[in-house]
Coordinates of C-alpha atoms and ligand atoms in Angstrom, one line a residue:
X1 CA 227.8 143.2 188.3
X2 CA 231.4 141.5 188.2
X3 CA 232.9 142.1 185.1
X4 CA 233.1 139.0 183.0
X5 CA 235.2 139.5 180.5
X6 CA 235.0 141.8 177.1
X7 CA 233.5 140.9 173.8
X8 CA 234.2 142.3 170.6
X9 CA 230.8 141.8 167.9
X10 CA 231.6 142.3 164.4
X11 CA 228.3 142.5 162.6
X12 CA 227.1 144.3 159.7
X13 CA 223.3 144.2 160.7
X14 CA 222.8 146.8 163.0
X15 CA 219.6 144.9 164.2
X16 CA 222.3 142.2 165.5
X17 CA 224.3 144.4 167.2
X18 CA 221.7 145.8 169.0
X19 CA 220.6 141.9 170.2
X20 CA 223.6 141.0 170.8
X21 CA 225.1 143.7 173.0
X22 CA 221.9 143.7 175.1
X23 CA 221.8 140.1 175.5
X24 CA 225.6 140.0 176.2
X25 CA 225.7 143.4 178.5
X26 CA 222.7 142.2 180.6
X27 CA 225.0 138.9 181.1
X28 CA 227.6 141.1 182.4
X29 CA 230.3 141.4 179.6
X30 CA 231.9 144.4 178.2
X31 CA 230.4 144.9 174.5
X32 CA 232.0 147.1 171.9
X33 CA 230.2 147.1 168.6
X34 CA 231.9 147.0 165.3
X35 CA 229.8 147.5 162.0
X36 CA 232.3 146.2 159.8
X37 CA 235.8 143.9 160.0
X38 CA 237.9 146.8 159.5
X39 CA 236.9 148.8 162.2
X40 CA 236.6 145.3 164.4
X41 CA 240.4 144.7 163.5
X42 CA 241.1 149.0 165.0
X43 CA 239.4 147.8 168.2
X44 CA 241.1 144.7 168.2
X45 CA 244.7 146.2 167.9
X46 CA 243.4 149.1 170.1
X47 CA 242.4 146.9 173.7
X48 CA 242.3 143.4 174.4
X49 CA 239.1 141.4 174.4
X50 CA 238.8 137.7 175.7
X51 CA 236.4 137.0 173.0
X52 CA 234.6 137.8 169.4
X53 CA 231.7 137.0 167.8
X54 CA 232.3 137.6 164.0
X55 CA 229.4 137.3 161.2
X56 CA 230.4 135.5 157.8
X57 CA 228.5 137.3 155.7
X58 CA 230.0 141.0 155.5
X59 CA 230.9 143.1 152.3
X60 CA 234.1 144.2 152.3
X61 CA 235.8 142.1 154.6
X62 CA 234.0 138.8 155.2
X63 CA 234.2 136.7 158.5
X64 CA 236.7 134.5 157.2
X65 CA 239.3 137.5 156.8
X66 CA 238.5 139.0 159.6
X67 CA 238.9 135.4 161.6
X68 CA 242.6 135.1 159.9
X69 CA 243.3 139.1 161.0
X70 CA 242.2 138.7 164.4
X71 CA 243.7 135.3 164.6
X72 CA 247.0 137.5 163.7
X73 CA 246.7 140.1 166.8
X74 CA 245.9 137.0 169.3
X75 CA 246.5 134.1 168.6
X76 CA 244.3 132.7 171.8
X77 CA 241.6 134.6 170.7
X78 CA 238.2 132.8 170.6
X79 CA 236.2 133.4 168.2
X80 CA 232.9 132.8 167.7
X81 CA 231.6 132.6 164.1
X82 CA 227.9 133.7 163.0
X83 CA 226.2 132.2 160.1
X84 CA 222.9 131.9 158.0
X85 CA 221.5 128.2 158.2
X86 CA 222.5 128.3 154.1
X87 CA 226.1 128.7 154.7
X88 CA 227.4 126.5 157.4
X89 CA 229.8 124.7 155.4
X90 CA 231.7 128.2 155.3
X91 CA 231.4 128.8 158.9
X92 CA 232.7 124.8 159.1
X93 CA 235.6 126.3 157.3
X94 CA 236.2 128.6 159.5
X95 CA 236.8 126.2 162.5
X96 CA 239.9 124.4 160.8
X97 CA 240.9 127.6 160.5
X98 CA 240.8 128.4 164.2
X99 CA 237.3 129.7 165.0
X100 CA 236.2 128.4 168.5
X101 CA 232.8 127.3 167.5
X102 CA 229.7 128.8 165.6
X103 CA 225.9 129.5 165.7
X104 CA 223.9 129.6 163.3
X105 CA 220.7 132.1 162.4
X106 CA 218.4 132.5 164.0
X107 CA 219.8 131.9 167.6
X108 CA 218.4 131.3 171.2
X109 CA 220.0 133.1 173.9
X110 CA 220.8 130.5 176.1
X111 CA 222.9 129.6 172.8
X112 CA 225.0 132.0 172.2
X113 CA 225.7 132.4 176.5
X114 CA 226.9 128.7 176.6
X115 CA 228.8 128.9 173.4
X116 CA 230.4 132.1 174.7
X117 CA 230.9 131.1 178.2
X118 CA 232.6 127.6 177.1
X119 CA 235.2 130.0 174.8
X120 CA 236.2 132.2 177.8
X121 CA 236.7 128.9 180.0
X122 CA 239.1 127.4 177.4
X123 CA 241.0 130.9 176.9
X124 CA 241.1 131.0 180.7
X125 CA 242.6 127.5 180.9
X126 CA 245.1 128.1 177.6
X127 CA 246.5 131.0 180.0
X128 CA 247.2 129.5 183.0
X129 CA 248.9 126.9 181.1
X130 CA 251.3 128.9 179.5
X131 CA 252.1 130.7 183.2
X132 CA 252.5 127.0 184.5
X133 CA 255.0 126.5 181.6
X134 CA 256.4 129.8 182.0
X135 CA 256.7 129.2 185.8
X136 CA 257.9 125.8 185.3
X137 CA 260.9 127.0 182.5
X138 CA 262.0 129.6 184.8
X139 CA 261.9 127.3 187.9
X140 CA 264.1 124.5 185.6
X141 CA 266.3 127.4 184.5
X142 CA 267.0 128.4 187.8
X143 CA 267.8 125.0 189.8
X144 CA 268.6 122.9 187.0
X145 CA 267.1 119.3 187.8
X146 CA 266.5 119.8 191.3
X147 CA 263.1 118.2 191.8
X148 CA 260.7 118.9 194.9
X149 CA 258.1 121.1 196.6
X150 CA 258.1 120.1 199.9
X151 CA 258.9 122.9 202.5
X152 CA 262.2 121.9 203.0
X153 CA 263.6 121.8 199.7
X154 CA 261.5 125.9 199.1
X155 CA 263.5 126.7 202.1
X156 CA 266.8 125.3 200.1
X157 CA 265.8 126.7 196.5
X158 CA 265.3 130.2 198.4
X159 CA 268.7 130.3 199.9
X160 CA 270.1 129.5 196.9
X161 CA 268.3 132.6 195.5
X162 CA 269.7 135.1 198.0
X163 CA 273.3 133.2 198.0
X164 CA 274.3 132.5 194.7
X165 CA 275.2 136.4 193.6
X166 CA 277.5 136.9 196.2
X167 CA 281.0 136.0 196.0
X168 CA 280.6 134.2 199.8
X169 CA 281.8 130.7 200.8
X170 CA 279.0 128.3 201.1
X171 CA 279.4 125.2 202.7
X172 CA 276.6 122.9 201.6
X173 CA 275.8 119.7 204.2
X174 CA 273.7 116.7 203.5
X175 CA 273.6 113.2 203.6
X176 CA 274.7 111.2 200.3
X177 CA 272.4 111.0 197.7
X178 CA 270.5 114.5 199.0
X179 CA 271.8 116.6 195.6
X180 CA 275.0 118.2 197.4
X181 CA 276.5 118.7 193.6
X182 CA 273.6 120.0 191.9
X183 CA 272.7 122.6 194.4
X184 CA 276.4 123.6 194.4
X185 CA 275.8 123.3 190.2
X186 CA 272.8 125.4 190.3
X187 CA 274.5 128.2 192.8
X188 CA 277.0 128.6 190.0
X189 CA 274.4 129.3 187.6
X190 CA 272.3 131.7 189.8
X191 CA 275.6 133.7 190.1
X192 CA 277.2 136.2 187.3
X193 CA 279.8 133.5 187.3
X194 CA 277.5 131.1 185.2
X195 CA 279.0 131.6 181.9
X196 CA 282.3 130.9 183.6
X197 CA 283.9 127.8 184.9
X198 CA 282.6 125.3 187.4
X199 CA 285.1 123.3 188.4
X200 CA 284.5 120.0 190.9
X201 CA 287.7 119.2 193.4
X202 CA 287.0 115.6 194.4
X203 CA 289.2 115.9 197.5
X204 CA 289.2 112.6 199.0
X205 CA 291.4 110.5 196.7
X206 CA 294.7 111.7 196.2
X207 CA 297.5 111.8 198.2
X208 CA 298.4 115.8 199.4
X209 CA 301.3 115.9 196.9
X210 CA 299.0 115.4 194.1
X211 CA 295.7 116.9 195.2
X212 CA 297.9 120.1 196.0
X213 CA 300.1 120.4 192.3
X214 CA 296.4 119.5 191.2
X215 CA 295.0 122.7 193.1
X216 CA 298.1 125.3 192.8
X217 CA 299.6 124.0 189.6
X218 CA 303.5 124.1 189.3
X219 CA 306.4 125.3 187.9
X220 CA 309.1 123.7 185.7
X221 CA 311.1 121.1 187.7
X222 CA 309.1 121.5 190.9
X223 CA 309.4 117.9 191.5
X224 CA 310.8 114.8 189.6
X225 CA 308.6 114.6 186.7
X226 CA 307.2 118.1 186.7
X227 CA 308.6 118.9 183.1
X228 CA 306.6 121.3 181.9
X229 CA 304.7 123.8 183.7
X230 CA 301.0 123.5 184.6
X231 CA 297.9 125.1 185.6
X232 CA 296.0 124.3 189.1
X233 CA 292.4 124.2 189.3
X234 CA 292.3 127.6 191.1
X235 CA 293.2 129.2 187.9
X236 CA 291.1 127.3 185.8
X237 CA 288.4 128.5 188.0
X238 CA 289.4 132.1 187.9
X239 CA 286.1 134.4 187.4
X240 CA 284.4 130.8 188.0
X241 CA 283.4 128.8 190.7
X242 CA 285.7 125.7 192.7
X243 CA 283.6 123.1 194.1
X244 CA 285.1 121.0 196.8
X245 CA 283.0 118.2 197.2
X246 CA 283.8 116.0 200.1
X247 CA 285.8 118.4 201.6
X248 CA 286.5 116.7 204.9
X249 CA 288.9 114.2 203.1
X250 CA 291.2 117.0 202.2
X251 CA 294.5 116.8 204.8
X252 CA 295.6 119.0 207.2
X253 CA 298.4 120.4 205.5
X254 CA 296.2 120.7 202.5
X255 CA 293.5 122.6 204.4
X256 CA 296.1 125.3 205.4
X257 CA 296.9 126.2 202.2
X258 CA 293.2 126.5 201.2
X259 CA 292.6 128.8 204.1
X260 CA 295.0 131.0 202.7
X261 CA 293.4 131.2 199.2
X262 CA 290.7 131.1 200.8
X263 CA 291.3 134.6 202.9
X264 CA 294.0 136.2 200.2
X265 CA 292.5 134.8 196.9
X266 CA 295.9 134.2 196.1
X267 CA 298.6 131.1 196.0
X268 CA 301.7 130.3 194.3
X269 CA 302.3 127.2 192.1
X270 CA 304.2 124.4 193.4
X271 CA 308.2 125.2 193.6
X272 CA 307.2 128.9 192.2
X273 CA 307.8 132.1 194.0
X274 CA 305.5 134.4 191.9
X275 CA 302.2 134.6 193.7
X276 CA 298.9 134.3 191.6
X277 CA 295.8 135.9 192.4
X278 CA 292.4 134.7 191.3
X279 CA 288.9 135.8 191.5
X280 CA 286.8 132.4 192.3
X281 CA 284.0 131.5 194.1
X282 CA 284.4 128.3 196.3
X283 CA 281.4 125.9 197.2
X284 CA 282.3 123.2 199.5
X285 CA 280.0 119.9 200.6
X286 CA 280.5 117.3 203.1
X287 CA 278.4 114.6 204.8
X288 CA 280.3 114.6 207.6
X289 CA 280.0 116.4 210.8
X290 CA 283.2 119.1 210.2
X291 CA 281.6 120.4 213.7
X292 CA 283.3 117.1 215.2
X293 CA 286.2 116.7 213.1
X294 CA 287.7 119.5 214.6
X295 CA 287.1 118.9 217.8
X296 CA 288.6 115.7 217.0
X297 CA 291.6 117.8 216.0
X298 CA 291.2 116.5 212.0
X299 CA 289.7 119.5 210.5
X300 CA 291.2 123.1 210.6
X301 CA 289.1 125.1 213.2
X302 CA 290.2 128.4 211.2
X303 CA 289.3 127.0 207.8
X304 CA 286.2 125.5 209.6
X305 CA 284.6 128.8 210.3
X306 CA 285.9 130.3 207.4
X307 CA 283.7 127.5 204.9
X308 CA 280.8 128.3 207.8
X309 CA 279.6 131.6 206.5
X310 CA 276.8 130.3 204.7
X311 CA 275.6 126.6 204.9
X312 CA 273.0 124.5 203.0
X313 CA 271.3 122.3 204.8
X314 CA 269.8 119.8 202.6
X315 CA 267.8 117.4 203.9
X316 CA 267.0 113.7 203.6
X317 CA 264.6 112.4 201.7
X318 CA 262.8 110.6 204.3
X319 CA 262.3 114.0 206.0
X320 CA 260.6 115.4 202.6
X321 CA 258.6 112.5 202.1
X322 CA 256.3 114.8 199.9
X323 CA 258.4 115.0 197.3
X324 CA 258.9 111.5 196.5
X325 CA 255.9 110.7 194.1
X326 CA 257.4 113.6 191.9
X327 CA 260.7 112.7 192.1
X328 CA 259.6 109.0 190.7
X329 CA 257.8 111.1 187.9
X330 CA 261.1 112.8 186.9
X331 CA 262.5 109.6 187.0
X332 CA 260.6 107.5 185.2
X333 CA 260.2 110.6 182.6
X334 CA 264.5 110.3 182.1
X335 CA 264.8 106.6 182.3
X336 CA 261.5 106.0 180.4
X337 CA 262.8 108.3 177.3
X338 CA 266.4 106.6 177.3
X339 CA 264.8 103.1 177.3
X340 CA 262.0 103.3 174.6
X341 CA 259.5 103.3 177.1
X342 CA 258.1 106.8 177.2
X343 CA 254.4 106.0 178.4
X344 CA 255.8 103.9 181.3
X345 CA 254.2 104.5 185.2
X346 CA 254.1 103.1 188.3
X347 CA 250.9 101.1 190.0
X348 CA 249.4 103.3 193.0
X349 CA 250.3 99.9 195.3
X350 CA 253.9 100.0 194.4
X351 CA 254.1 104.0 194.5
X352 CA 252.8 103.4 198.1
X353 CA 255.7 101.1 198.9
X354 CA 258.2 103.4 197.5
X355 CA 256.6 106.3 199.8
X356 CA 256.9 103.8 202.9
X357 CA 260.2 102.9 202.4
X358 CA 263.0 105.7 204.6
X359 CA 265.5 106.4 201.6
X360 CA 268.7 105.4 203.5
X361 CA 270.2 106.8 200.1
X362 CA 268.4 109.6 199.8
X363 CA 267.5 110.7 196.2
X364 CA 270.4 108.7 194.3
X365 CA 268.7 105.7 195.8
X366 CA 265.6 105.8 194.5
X367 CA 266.5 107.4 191.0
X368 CA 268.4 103.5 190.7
X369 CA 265.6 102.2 192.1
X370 CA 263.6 103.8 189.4
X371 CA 266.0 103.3 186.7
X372 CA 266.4 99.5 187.5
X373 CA 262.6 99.0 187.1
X374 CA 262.2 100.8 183.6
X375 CA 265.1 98.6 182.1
X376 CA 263.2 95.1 183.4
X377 CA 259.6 96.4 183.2
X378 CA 258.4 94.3 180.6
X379 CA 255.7 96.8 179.9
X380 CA 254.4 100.3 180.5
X381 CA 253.7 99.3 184.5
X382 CA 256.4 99.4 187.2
X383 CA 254.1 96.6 189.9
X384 CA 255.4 96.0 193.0
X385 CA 257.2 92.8 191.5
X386 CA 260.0 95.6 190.2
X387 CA 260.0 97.1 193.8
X388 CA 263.4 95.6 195.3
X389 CA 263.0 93.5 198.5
X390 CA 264.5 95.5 200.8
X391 CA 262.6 98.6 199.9
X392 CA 259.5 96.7 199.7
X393 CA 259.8 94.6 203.3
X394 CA 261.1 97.8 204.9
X395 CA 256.9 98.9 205.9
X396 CA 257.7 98.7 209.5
X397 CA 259.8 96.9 212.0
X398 CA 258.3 94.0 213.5
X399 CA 259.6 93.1 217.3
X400 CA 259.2 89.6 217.7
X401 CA 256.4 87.8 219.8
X402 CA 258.0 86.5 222.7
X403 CA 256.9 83.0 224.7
X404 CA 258.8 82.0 227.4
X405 CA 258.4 78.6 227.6
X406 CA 256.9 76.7 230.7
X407 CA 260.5 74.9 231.4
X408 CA 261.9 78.9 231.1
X409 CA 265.0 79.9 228.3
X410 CA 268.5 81.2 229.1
X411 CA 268.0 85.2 228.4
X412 CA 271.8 84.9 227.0
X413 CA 271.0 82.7 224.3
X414 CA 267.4 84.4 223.3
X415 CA 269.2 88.1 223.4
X416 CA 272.2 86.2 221.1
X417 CA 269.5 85.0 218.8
X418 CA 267.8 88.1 218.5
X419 CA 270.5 90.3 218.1
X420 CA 271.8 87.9 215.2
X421 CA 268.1 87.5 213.5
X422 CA 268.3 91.4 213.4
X423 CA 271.9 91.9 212.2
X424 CA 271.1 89.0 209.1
X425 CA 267.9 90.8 208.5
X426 CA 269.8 94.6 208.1
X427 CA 272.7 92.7 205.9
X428 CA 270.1 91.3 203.6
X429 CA 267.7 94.6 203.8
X430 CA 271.3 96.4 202.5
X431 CA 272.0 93.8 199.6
X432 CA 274.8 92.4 201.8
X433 CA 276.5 95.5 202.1
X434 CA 277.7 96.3 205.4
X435 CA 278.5 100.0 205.4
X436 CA 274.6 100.7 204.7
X437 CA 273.7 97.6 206.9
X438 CA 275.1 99.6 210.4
X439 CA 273.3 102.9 208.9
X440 CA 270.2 100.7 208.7
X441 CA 271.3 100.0 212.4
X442 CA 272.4 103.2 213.1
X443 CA 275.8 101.7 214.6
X444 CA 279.5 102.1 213.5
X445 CA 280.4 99.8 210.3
X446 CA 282.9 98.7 212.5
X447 CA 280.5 97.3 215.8
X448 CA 278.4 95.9 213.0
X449 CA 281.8 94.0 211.8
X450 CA 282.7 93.0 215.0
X451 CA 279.6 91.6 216.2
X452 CA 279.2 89.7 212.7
X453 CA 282.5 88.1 213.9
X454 CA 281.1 87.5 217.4
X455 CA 278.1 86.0 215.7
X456 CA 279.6 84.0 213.6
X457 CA 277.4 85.2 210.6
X458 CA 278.9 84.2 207.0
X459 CA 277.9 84.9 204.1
X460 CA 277.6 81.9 201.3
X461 CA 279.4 83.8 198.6
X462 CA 281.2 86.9 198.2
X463 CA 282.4 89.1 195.2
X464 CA 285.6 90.1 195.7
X465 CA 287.3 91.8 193.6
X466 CA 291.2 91.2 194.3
X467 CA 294.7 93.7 193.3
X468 CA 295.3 93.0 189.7
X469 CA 292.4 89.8 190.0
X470 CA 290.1 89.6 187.1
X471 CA 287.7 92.3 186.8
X472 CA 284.6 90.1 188.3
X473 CA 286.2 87.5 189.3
X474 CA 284.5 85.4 192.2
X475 CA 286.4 84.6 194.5
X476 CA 285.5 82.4 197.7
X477 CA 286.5 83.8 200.8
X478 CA 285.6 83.3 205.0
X479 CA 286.2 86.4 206.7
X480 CA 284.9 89.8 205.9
X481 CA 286.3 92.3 204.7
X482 CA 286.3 95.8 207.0
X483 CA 285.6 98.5 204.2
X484 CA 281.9 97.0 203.8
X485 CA 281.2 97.2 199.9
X486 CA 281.9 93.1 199.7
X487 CA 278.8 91.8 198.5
X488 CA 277.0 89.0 200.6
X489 CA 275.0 87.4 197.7
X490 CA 273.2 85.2 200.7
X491 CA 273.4 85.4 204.4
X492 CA 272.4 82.0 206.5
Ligands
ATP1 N1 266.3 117.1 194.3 C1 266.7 116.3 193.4 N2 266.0 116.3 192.2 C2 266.4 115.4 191.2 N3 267.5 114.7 191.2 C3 268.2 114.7 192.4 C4 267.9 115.5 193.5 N4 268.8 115.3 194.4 C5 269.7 114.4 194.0 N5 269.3 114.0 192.7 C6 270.1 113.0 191.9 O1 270.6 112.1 192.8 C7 271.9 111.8 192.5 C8 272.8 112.2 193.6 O2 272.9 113.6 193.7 P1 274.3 114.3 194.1 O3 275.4 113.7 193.4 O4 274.1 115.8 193.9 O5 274.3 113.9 195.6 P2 275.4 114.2 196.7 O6 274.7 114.8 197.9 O7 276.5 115.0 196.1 O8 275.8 112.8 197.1 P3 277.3 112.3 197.6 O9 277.4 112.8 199.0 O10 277.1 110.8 197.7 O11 278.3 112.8 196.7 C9 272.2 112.5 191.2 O12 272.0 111.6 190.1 C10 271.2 113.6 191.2 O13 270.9 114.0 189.9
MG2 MG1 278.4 114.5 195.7

């Protein structure tokens, strides 16, 4: 018979013992007999058991005791209390003190079984929930708040496994918004670097006289203003970790000089001659193809292959749809507890919208999605009223229904009309801005400009925000800007 699980009696009657482990044997169970608490408590610290059945009344020890002391070896431990009819109120007692349940004298069978079998289903489930919290502190400690379970992102969580102990260049690619920083965040802390610096090179916005004295550090009088000397990143980051994050912004001239740290793990300071060496581990991320920027002559084919050793791919969060529903859990967990509004969940109608919609901006997109609908929920339900437009119209494209009219239509002025109906209907699906308008379109930002030129489209109002203007100030403009982040409050 399959073993069942093992039961430890405690009984001074030797008459009880005797029903007890045939009753409980013939059910399958391990049985070991103990004729008093003491020797109960030797077989308890001797083997575990998944359950006991202890009688109150004992000399010597009495069941209580014995409940507290086995209570003290295992704490899980259910126990089962016996009791004469006369002295329940002891053996209720013993349930604020822990027992699992009890039976009173005489029993049925059928009692005891259910009794038992109820205790070793709640021990069962008490275990599996610590290994699910054990699982799940292990899994947090490892990749920090990276949320998911979709194939994809096991695939990404298991590189980062084998990666992060080695001192290789890993070049991590994904779309914005796909969690380029916090896998290159959680590498660093799967590394023997973790108690060491992490330091994050946001290479796009300075100019290569900066970004470099930034990097290298300089000397005394290495340039006009360079009064004292100073420290670069890279030896900040010494037994650490050097995160470039957009690392395709970083200039040619730049990139050669990285290449050489890179290869020697060493550099001089600006205007010094002394050469430092360092011992750091550099992550880099882009969401750009570097594949095509050097072809295109703007990215160092040396440095390229030399960042390519290992890459990340991370992908999109429309190609992981799975892991959306949990990711709005995490969500609304954070933004519930920082707004007061810990209970708060979404309706299934407007969780389906949210799983509809293609996450143009991947992960950072819907956590402000998220966090937008917590602050104006007015309650503990996100509806679909809190779903933004643009998420919620996205379902699916509609082509229109064409009629050609009995007196016919010029083809130029229908293809004009639809190709304007479809650019207004991107601008506003984008919140008026056009950089994500031509993703939505999967064009250039800059076709997208010129054909809002061609088609005359204007937006009502814009928020511009002019040099050395008033921080919000509105100001009324007619053309549009080329960098796309103007804001088109309402498109004709
Ligand atoms: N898998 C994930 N689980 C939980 N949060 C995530 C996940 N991926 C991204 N995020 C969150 O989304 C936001 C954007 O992530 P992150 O800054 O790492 O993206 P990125 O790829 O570096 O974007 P960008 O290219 O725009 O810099 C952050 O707030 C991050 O915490
Ligand atoms: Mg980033």
């Amino acid at each position: 018979m399959v073993r069942k699980g093992s039961i430890l009696v405690i009984d001074d009657e030797e008459i009880m013992r005797e029903i007890l482990d045939a009753l409980l044997s013939r059910e399958g169970y391990d049985v070991r007999l103990a004729a008093g608490a003491q020797q109960g408590l030797d077989l308890a610290r001797s083997m575990p058991f998944d359950a006991a059945i202890v009688d109150m009344m004992m000399p010597g020890m009495d069941g209580i005791s014995a409940l507290d002391e086995l209570k003290k070896i295992d704490d899980d431990l259910p126990v089962l209390m016996i009791t004469a009819f006369a002295s329940v109120e002891n053996a209720i007692r013993a349930m604020k003190r822990g027992a699992f349940d009890y039976i009173t004298k005489p029993f049925k069978n059928d009692e005891v079984l259910v009794v038992l079998r109820n205790a070793l289903a709640q021990r069962r489930l008490v275990a599996e929930n610590r290994a699910l919290r054990q699982n799940l502190q292990a899994h947090q400690n490892k990749f920090g708040d990276i949320i998911g379970r979709s194939p994809r992102i096991k695939q990404v969580f298991d590189l980062i496994i084998q990666a992060a102990p080695s001192r290789t260049t890993i070049l991590i690619n994904g779309e914005s918004g796909t969690g380029k920083e916090l896998v290159a965040r959680s590498l660093h802390q799967n590394s023997t670097r973790a108690d060491r610096a992490f330091i994050t090179v946001n290479s796009g916005n300075l100019p290569p006289d900066l970004l470099e004295s930034n990097l290298f550090g300089h000397v005394k009088g290495a340039f006009t203003g360079a009064v004292y000397p100073k420290k670069g990143l890279f030896e900040l980051a010494d037994k650490g970790t050097i995160f470039f994050d957009e690392i395709g912004n970083i200039p040619l001239e730049t990139q050669a000089k990285l290449l050489r740290v890179i290869q020697e793990r060493e550099f001089m300071r600006l205007g010094g001659v002394e050469t430092i060496k360092v011992d750091v581990r550099i992550i880099a991320a882009t969401n750009v193809d570097l594949r095509k920027m050097m072809e295109e002559g703007r990215f160092r084919e040396d440095l390229f292959y030399r960042l390519h050793v290992i890459t990340v791919q991370l992908p999109a969060l429309r190609e992981r749809k799975e892991d959306v529903a949990l990711l709005v859990q995490h969500f609304l967990d954070k933004y519930g507890t920082e707004n007061q509004k810990p209970q708060i969940e979404v309706t299934p109608e407007a969780l389906d919208m949210l799983m509809d919609y293609d996450w143009p901006g991947n992960v950072r997109e819907l956590e402000n999605v998220i966090e937008r609908a917590v602050v104006l929920a007015s309650g503990q339900r996100i509806d679909i009223d809190l779903v933004p437009d643009h998420v919620r119209s996205s379902k699916s494209f509609q082509m229109p229904q064409f009629v050609v009219p009995p007196e016919g239509i010029s083809y130029r002025e229908a293809e004009t009309a639809f190709q304007r109906g479809l650019i207004e209907s991107a601008l506003e699906a984008a919140g008026g801005v056009q950089k994500r308008a031509a993703e939505l379109l999967h064009i250039k930002p800059t076709t997208l400009n010129e054909m809002i030129k061609r088609h005359d489209i204007r937006p009502r109002r814009k928020r511009l925000a002019p040099a050395g203007g008033r921080p919000g100030a509105h100001v009324e403009a007619e053309d549009v800007n080329d960098d796309g982040e103007i804001v088109v409050d309402d498109v004709r």
